[in-house]
Amino acid sequence: MMTTGGGGFSAAGLRRLREVLARHVDSGKIPGLVALVARGEETHVEAIGTMRHDGGAPMGRDTIFRMASTSKPVTVAAAMALLDDCRLRLDDPVDPWLPELADRRVLQRPDGPLEDTVPARRPITVRDLLTSTFGLGTDFELLHAPIRAATFERTDYSVASGPAPEPDEWMRRLGELPLSYQPGQRWQYDLANEVLGVLVSRVTGRPLETFLRERVLDPLGMKDTAFHVPAGKIDRLPPLYGPDPRTGEFLVWDEAAGGRSSRPPAFQGAGGGLVSTVDDYHAYFRMLLDHGMHGTERILSRPAVELMTTNRLTPEQQAARTAMYRNIAHLAAGQGQHGGWGFGMAVRTGRGDYASPGQFGWDGGTGTTAYADPAGRVTGILLTQVGMSTPDSARLIHDFWTTLYQATA
């Protein structure tokens, strides 16, 4: 336990927070975790448990985690920097940089056969990618549709599917598919962020990580945030577990040494490829709370941060997003249900649980969560090494937020 500053949290609330986190570790379902909570100038960190499920090195404040989809709120900053530079414009078509997405065909019915299509009514724009409404993506109402299987076959590079190809080949495969919805029509998860990463790379003529490091990571001192863990730091990376849904047995999805995160990937996945630490993510979310400033240095413009962290969905799009997540609430302990979407992250538009409206951030399938709340200047980051193959890490995340908000003095 480590606390700096004072006045942001009640002592009793912080004790309760630690008790609840420790209870999850003591249950045997979560080997270890690192949590950071901050309010104003006060920061409190808990590192509980061990790196491996069978013991070994303890979790530490500098433990590096696979961030999964919690990558999205950070990687989107690269695109926002290009908007600030006027190298991208929100409503420009992406065709000049992503010709694979020009002249799209769109399914007559989202769940219909892949050959039954009509022309897209307009090109895909930068805004469509930033809001995850470009026409393709994970849609929990289309899990058994032909387009879902075809998209998964061509573009998935999860642990189970093997590594992704180079970005140009990945885009070529994506370009073979029709869209499931017209551009700008419906919010769909994940795929837009991956395309956005390729867009940034092509506009800048450099790998996504190179530009992101220059404009965001290095200025913020995020020295442990990257798309892989170098050899000199690999002892700080735990294995990634995906517990067996039936037995709870800890199955290794990815080892540290020799695993996927130990080497630079061919495809730098903006949607879920980062590794990081609680302090790195705190620096980033504090910058967002400070309207784009880091000390005296401006990282992003104030309007760029406002676009990212306020709801950008229409009422119809938001209703569809809410309906999608409501159907899997029993698996995710309620994550994703409470409102809208900005650029690269969720934005709470109403009081659905203990968190405040206006809270922004996102969760990751490797058992990660990071949000900031402008109303109370509260930031919470909880990182584990347990994937969401069972509800255990989602329940831990839910309890973390419940106790964090109770601890605000």
mmCIF file of N, CA and C in Angstrom, residues 87-161:
data_model
loop_
_atom_site.group_PDB
_atom_site.id
_atom_site.type_symbol
_atom_site.label_atom_id
_atom_site.label_comp_id
_atom_site.label_asym_id
_atom_site.label_seq_id
_atom_site.Cartn_x
_atom_site.Cartn_y
_atom_site.Cartn_z
ATOM 1 N N ARG A 87 -3.802 17.548 -40.285
ATOM 2 C CA ARG A 87 -3.395 16.515 -41.242
ATOM 3 C C ARG A 87 -4.532 15.523 -41.489
ATOM 4 N N LEU A 88 -5.512 15.507 -40.609
ATOM 5 C CA LEU A 88 -6.777 14.806 -40.810
ATOM 6 C C LEU A 88 -7.906 15.782 -40.517
ATOM 7 N N ARG A 89 -9.037 15.549 -41.168
ATOM 8 C CA ARG A 89 -10.251 16.324 -40.892
ATOM 9 C C ARG A 89 -11.371 15.337 -40.609
ATOM 10 N N LEU A 90 -12.238 15.680 -39.651
ATOM 11 C CA LEU A 90 -13.249 14.745 -39.177
ATOM 12 C C LEU A 90 -14.117 14.179 -40.286
ATOM 13 N N ASP A 91 -14.540 14.999 -41.203
ATOM 14 C CA ASP A 91 -15.513 14.545 -42.195
ATOM 15 C C ASP A 91 -14.920 14.324 -43.581
ATOM 16 N N ASP A 92 -13.605 14.183 -43.637
ATOM 17 C CA ASP A 92 -12.961 13.788 -44.889
ATOM 18 C C ASP A 92 -13.083 12.282 -45.093
ATOM 19 N N PRO A 93 -13.315 11.827 -46.319
ATOM 20 C CA PRO A 93 -13.255 10.384 -46.607
ATOM 21 C C PRO A 93 -11.857 9.838 -46.329
ATOM 22 N N VAL A 94 -11.799 8.575 -45.922
ATOM 23 C CA VAL A 94 -10.507 7.942 -45.644
ATOM 24 C C VAL A 94 -9.907 7.302 -46.893
ATOM 25 N N ASP A 95 -10.618 7.342 -48.005
ATOM 26 C CA ASP A 95 -10.170 6.651 -49.220
ATOM 27 C C ASP A 95 -8.739 6.972 -49.647
ATOM 28 N N PRO A 96 -8.275 8.242 -49.587
ATOM 29 C CA PRO A 96 -6.910 8.504 -50.053
ATOM 30 C C PRO A 96 -5.844 7.713 -49.309
ATOM 31 N N TRP A 97 -6.067 7.425 -48.029
ATOM 32 C CA TRP A 97 -5.083 6.685 -47.232
ATOM 33 C C TRP A 97 -5.442 5.211 -47.112
ATOM 34 N N LEU A 98 -6.719 4.920 -47.173
ATOM 35 C CA LEU A 98 -7.195 3.537 -47.020
ATOM 36 C C LEU A 98 -8.005 3.152 -48.266
ATOM 37 N N PRO A 99 -7.332 3.010 -49.409
ATOM 38 C CA PRO A 99 -8.074 2.692 -50.637
ATOM 39 C C PRO A 99 -8.814 1.362 -50.556
ATOM 40 N N GLU A 100 -8.393 0.489 -49.642
ATOM 41 C CA GLU A 100 -9.091 -0.786 -49.470
ATOM 42 C C GLU A 100 -10.545 -0.585 -49.035
ATOM 43 N N LEU A 101 -10.852 0.584 -48.469
ATOM 44 C CA LEU A 101 -12.205 0.854 -47.984
ATOM 45 C C LEU A 101 -12.993 1.767 -48.918
ATOM 46 N N ALA A 102 -12.470 2.019 -50.099
ATOM 47 C CA ALA A 102 -13.206 2.831 -51.081
ATOM 48 C C ALA A 102 -14.289 1.990 -51.756
ATOM 49 N N ASP A 103 -15.325 2.659 -52.239
ATOM 50 C CA ASP A 103 -16.394 2.017 -53.037
ATOM 51 C C ASP A 103 -16.972 0.797 -52.325
ATOM 52 N N ARG A 104 -17.404 1.008 -51.103
ATOM 53 C CA ARG A 104 -17.919 -0.102 -50.298
ATOM 54 C C ARG A 104 -19.283 -0.599 -50.794
ATOM 55 N N ARG A 105 -19.495 -1.889 -50.598
ATOM 56 C CA ARG A 105 -20.812 -2.502 -50.711
ATOM 57 C C ARG A 105 -21.332 -2.748 -49.289
ATOM 58 N N VAL A 106 -22.642 -2.721 -49.135
ATOM 59 C CA VAL A 106 -23.272 -2.863 -47.818
ATOM 60 C C VAL A 106 -24.330 -3.956 -47.900
ATOM 61 N N LEU A 107 -24.382 -4.806 -46.899
ATOM 62 C CA LEU A 107 -25.369 -5.878 -46.891
ATOM 63 C C LEU A 107 -26.797 -5.320 -46.924
ATOM 64 N N GLN A 108 -27.644 -5.973 -47.721
ATOM 65 C CA GLN A 108 -29.063 -5.616 -47.715
ATOM 66 C C GLN A 108 -29.654 -5.799 -46.330
ATOM 67 N N ARG A 109 -29.287 -6.903 -45.691
ATOM 68 C CA ARG A 109 -29.697 -7.174 -44.318
ATOM 69 C C ARG A 109 -28.437 -7.528 -43.525
ATOM 70 N N PRO A 110 -28.254 -6.952 -42.331
ATOM 71 C CA PRO A 110 -27.023 -7.212 -41.573
ATOM 72 C C PRO A 110 -26.770 -8.691 -41.312
ATOM 73 N N ASP A 111 -27.846 -9.488 -41.210
ATOM 74 C CA ASP A 111 -27.676 -10.917 -40.956
ATOM 75 C C ASP A 111 -27.843 -11.746 -42.221
ATOM 76 N N GLY A 112 -27.833 -11.092 -43.384
ATOM 77 C CA GLY A 112 -28.081 -11.778 -44.648
ATOM 78 C C GLY A 112 -26.825 -12.323 -45.296
ATOM 79 N N PRO A 113 -26.975 -12.955 -46.477
ATOM 80 C CA PRO A 113 -25.834 -13.530 -47.191
ATOM 81 C C PRO A 113 -24.871 -12.443 -47.673
ATOM 82 N N LEU A 114 -23.592 -12.786 -47.738
ATOM 83 C CA LEU A 114 -22.550 -11.801 -48.039
ATOM 84 C C LEU A 114 -22.647 -11.251 -49.458
ATOM 85 N N GLU A 115 -23.275 -11.996 -50.355
ATOM 86 C CA GLU A 115 -23.350 -11.528 -51.743
ATOM 87 C C GLU A 115 -24.562 -10.635 -52.008
ATOM 88 N N ASP A 116 -25.444 -10.489 -51.043
ATOM 89 C CA ASP A 116 -26.662 -9.683 -51.219
ATOM 90 C C ASP A 116 -26.388 -8.274 -50.696
ATOM 91 N N THR A 117 -25.902 -7.396 -51.596
ATOM 92 C CA THR A 117 -25.423 -6.086 -51.153
ATOM 93 C C THR A 117 -25.983 -4.959 -52.016
ATOM 94 N N VAL A 118 -25.845 -3.752 -51.500
ATOM 95 C CA VAL A 118 -26.153 -2.518 -52.224
ATOM 96 C C VAL A 118 -24.945 -1.597 -52.094
ATOM 97 N N PRO A 119 -24.833 -0.572 -52.938
ATOM 98 C CA PRO A 119 -23.706 0.359 -52.793
ATOM 99 C C PRO A 119 -23.825 1.181 -51.515
ATOM 100 N N ALA A 120 -22.681 1.510 -50.917
ATOM 101 C CA ALA A 120 -22.682 2.437 -49.782
ATOM 102 C C ALA A 120 -23.191 3.795 -50.249
ATOM 103 N N ARG A 121 -23.958 4.454 -49.380
ATOM 104 C CA ARG A 121 -24.538 5.748 -49.740
ATOM 105 C C ARG A 121 -23.503 6.867 -49.745
ATOM 106 N N ARG A 122 -22.430 6.674 -49.016
ATOM 107 C CA ARG A 122 -21.363 7.681 -48.987
ATOM 108 C C ARG A 122 -20.070 7.015 -48.554
ATOM 109 N N PRO A 123 -18.918 7.694 -48.719
ATOM 110 C CA PRO A 123 -17.648 7.118 -48.273
ATOM 111 C C PRO A 123 -17.560 7.045 -46.747
ATOM 112 N N ILE A 124 -16.648 6.223 -46.268
ATOM 113 C CA ILE A 124 -16.304 6.171 -44.846
ATOM 114 C C ILE A 124 -15.444 7.378 -44.513
ATOM 115 N N THR A 125 -15.754 8.044 -43.406
ATOM 116 C CA THR A 125 -15.007 9.237 -43.007
ATOM 117 C C THR A 125 -14.152 8.961 -41.764
ATOM 118 N N VAL A 126 -13.269 9.913 -41.484
ATOM 119 C CA VAL A 126 -12.457 9.840 -40.269
ATOM 120 C C VAL A 126 -13.364 9.784 -39.042
ATOM 121 N N ARG A 127 -14.441 10.571 -39.044
ATOM 122 C CA ARG A 127 -15.367 10.571 -37.911
ATOM 123 C C ARG A 127 -15.988 9.192 -37.704
ATOM 124 N N ASP A 128 -16.308 8.498 -38.793
ATOM 125 C CA ASP A 128 -16.895 7.159 -38.669
ATOM 126 C C ASP A 128 -15.951 6.207 -37.936
ATOM 127 N N LEU A 129 -14.654 6.304 -38.213
ATOM 128 C CA LEU A 129 -13.694 5.448 -37.518
ATOM 129 C C LEU A 129 -13.570 5.851 -36.058
ATOM 130 N N LEU A 130 -13.520 7.150 -35.783
ATOM 131 C CA LEU A 130 -13.348 7.616 -34.411
ATOM 132 C C LEU A 130 -14.537 7.253 -33.525
ATOM 133 N N THR A 131 -15.726 7.190 -34.109
ATOM 134 C CA THR A 131 -16.927 6.870 -33.317
ATOM 135 C C THR A 131 -17.324 5.399 -33.404
ATOM 136 N N SER A 132 -16.522 4.578 -34.087
ATOM 137 C CA SER A 132 -16.827 3.150 -34.260
ATOM 138 C C SER A 132 -18.153 2.934 -34.986
ATOM 139 N N THR A 133 -18.401 3.751 -35.999
ATOM 140 C CA THR A 133 -19.643 3.636 -36.775
ATOM 141 C C THR A 133 -19.365 3.506 -38.275
ATOM 142 N N PHE A 134 -18.218 2.924 -38.642
ATOM 143 C CA PHE A 134 -17.887 2.892 -40.071
ATOM 144 C C PHE A 134 -18.590 1.768 -40.827
ATOM 145 N N GLY A 135 -19.243 0.843 -40.107
ATOM 146 C CA GLY A 135 -20.047 -0.166 -40.785
ATOM 147 C C GLY A 135 -19.682 -1.600 -40.503
ATOM 148 N N LEU A 136 -18.562 -1.817 -39.822
ATOM 149 C CA LEU A 136 -18.150 -3.176 -39.447
ATOM 150 C C LEU A 136 -17.633 -3.178 -38.017
ATOM 151 N N GLY A 137 -17.734 -4.328 -37.369
ATOM 152 C CA GLY A 137 -17.223 -4.471 -36.016
ATOM 153 C C GLY A 137 -17.969 -5.557 -35.276
ATOM 154 N N THR A 138 -17.549 -5.799 -34.057
ATOM 155 C CA THR A 138 -18.233 -6.780 -33.218
ATOM 156 C C THR A 138 -19.613 -6.253 -32.855
ATOM 157 N N ASP A 139 -20.614 -7.068 -33.108
ATOM 158 C CA ASP A 139 -21.998 -6.693 -32.846
ATOM 159 C C ASP A 139 -22.647 -7.893 -32.177
ATOM 160 N N PHE A 140 -23.010 -7.731 -30.916
ATOM 161 C CA PHE A 140 -23.508 -8.868 -30.147
ATOM 162 C C PHE A 140 -24.862 -9.364 -30.647
ATOM 163 N N GLU A 141 -25.490 -8.609 -31.536
ATOM 164 C CA GLU A 141 -26.750 -9.064 -32.136
ATOM 165 C C GLU A 141 -26.522 -9.774 -33.467
ATOM 166 N N LEU A 142 -25.253 -9.833 -33.919
ATOM 167 C CA LEU A 142 -24.944 -10.491 -35.193
ATOM 168 C C LEU A 142 -23.920 -11.613 -35.014
ATOM 169 N N LEU A 143 -23.856 -12.185 -33.824
ATOM 170 C CA LEU A 143 -22.814 -13.164 -33.556
ATOM 171 C C LEU A 143 -22.934 -14.409 -34.421
ATOM 172 N N HIS A 144 -24.136 -14.711 -34.912
ATOM 173 C CA HIS A 144 -24.326 -15.902 -35.736
ATOM 174 C C HIS A 144 -24.566 -15.562 -37.203
ATOM 175 N N ALA A 145 -24.332 -14.310 -37.584
ATOM 176 C CA ALA A 145 -24.541 -13.882 -38.965
ATOM 177 C C ALA A 145 -23.321 -14.232 -39.821
ATOM 178 N N PRO A 146 -23.517 -14.423 -41.123
ATOM 179 C CA PRO A 146 -22.375 -14.717 -42.006
ATOM 180 C C PRO A 146 -21.281 -13.663 -41.941
ATOM 181 N N ILE A 147 -21.644 -12.380 -41.800
ATOM 182 C CA ILE A 147 -20.628 -11.326 -41.786
ATOM 183 C C ILE A 147 -19.730 -11.446 -40.555
ATOM 184 N N ARG A 148 -20.281 -11.924 -39.453
ATOM 185 C CA ARG A 148 -19.462 -12.093 -38.255
ATOM 186 C C ARG A 148 -18.388 -13.151 -38.486
ATOM 187 N N ALA A 149 -18.774 -14.292 -39.027
ATOM 188 C CA ALA A 149 -17.803 -15.359 -39.276
ATOM 189 C C ALA A 149 -16.745 -14.916 -40.280
ATOM 190 N N ALA A 150 -17.178 -14.211 -41.322
ATOM 191 C CA ALA A 150 -16.238 -13.767 -42.355
ATOM 192 C C ALA A 150 -15.263 -12.727 -41.802
ATOM 193 N N THR A 151 -15.759 -11.820 -40.982
ATOM 194 C CA THR A 151 -14.889 -10.806 -40.384
ATOM 195 C C THR A 151 -13.887 -11.440 -39.444
ATOM 196 N N PHE A 152 -14.348 -12.367 -38.625
ATOM 197 C CA PHE A 152 -13.469 -13.049 -37.679
ATOM 198 C C PHE A 152 -12.369 -13.805 -38.416
ATOM 199 N N GLU A 153 -12.743 -14.500 -39.460
ATOM 200 C CA GLU A 153 -11.772 -15.301 -40.223
ATOM 201 C C GLU A 153 -10.675 -14.428 -40.819
ATOM 202 N N ARG A 154 -11.032 -13.238 -41.286
ATOM 203 C CA ARG A 154 -10.066 -12.409 -42.007
ATOM 204 C C ARG A 154 -9.260 -11.476 -41.117
ATOM 205 N N THR A 155 -9.835 -11.058 -39.997
ATOM 206 C CA THR A 155 -9.191 -9.968 -39.266
ATOM 207 C C THR A 155 -8.814 -10.293 -37.829
ATOM 208 N N ASP A 156 -9.260 -11.410 -37.261
ATOM 209 C CA ASP A 156 -8.978 -11.669 -35.850
ATOM 210 C C ASP A 156 -7.534 -12.102 -35.666
ATOM 211 N N TYR A 157 -6.903 -11.580 -34.625
ATOM 212 C CA TYR A 157 -5.551 -12.017 -34.290
ATOM 213 C C TYR A 157 -5.412 -12.170 -32.775
ATOM 214 N N SER A 158 -6.481 -12.659 -32.149
ATOM 215 C CA SER A 158 -6.461 -12.902 -30.718
ATOM 216 C C SER A 158 -5.523 -14.062 -30.402
ATOM 217 N N VAL A 159 -5.360 -14.334 -29.102
ATOM 218 C CA VAL A 159 -4.455 -15.406 -28.679
ATOM 219 C C VAL A 159 -4.823 -16.731 -29.348
ATOM 220 N N ALA A 160 -6.115 -16.976 -29.491
ATOM 221 C CA ALA A 160 -6.561 -18.249 -30.058
ATOM 222 C C ALA A 160 -6.348 -18.329 -31.564
ATOM 223 N N SER A 161 -6.246 -17.176 -32.238
ATOM 224 C CA SER A 161 -6.220 -17.163 -33.701
ATOM 225 C C SER A 161 -4.824 -17.034 -34.288
#
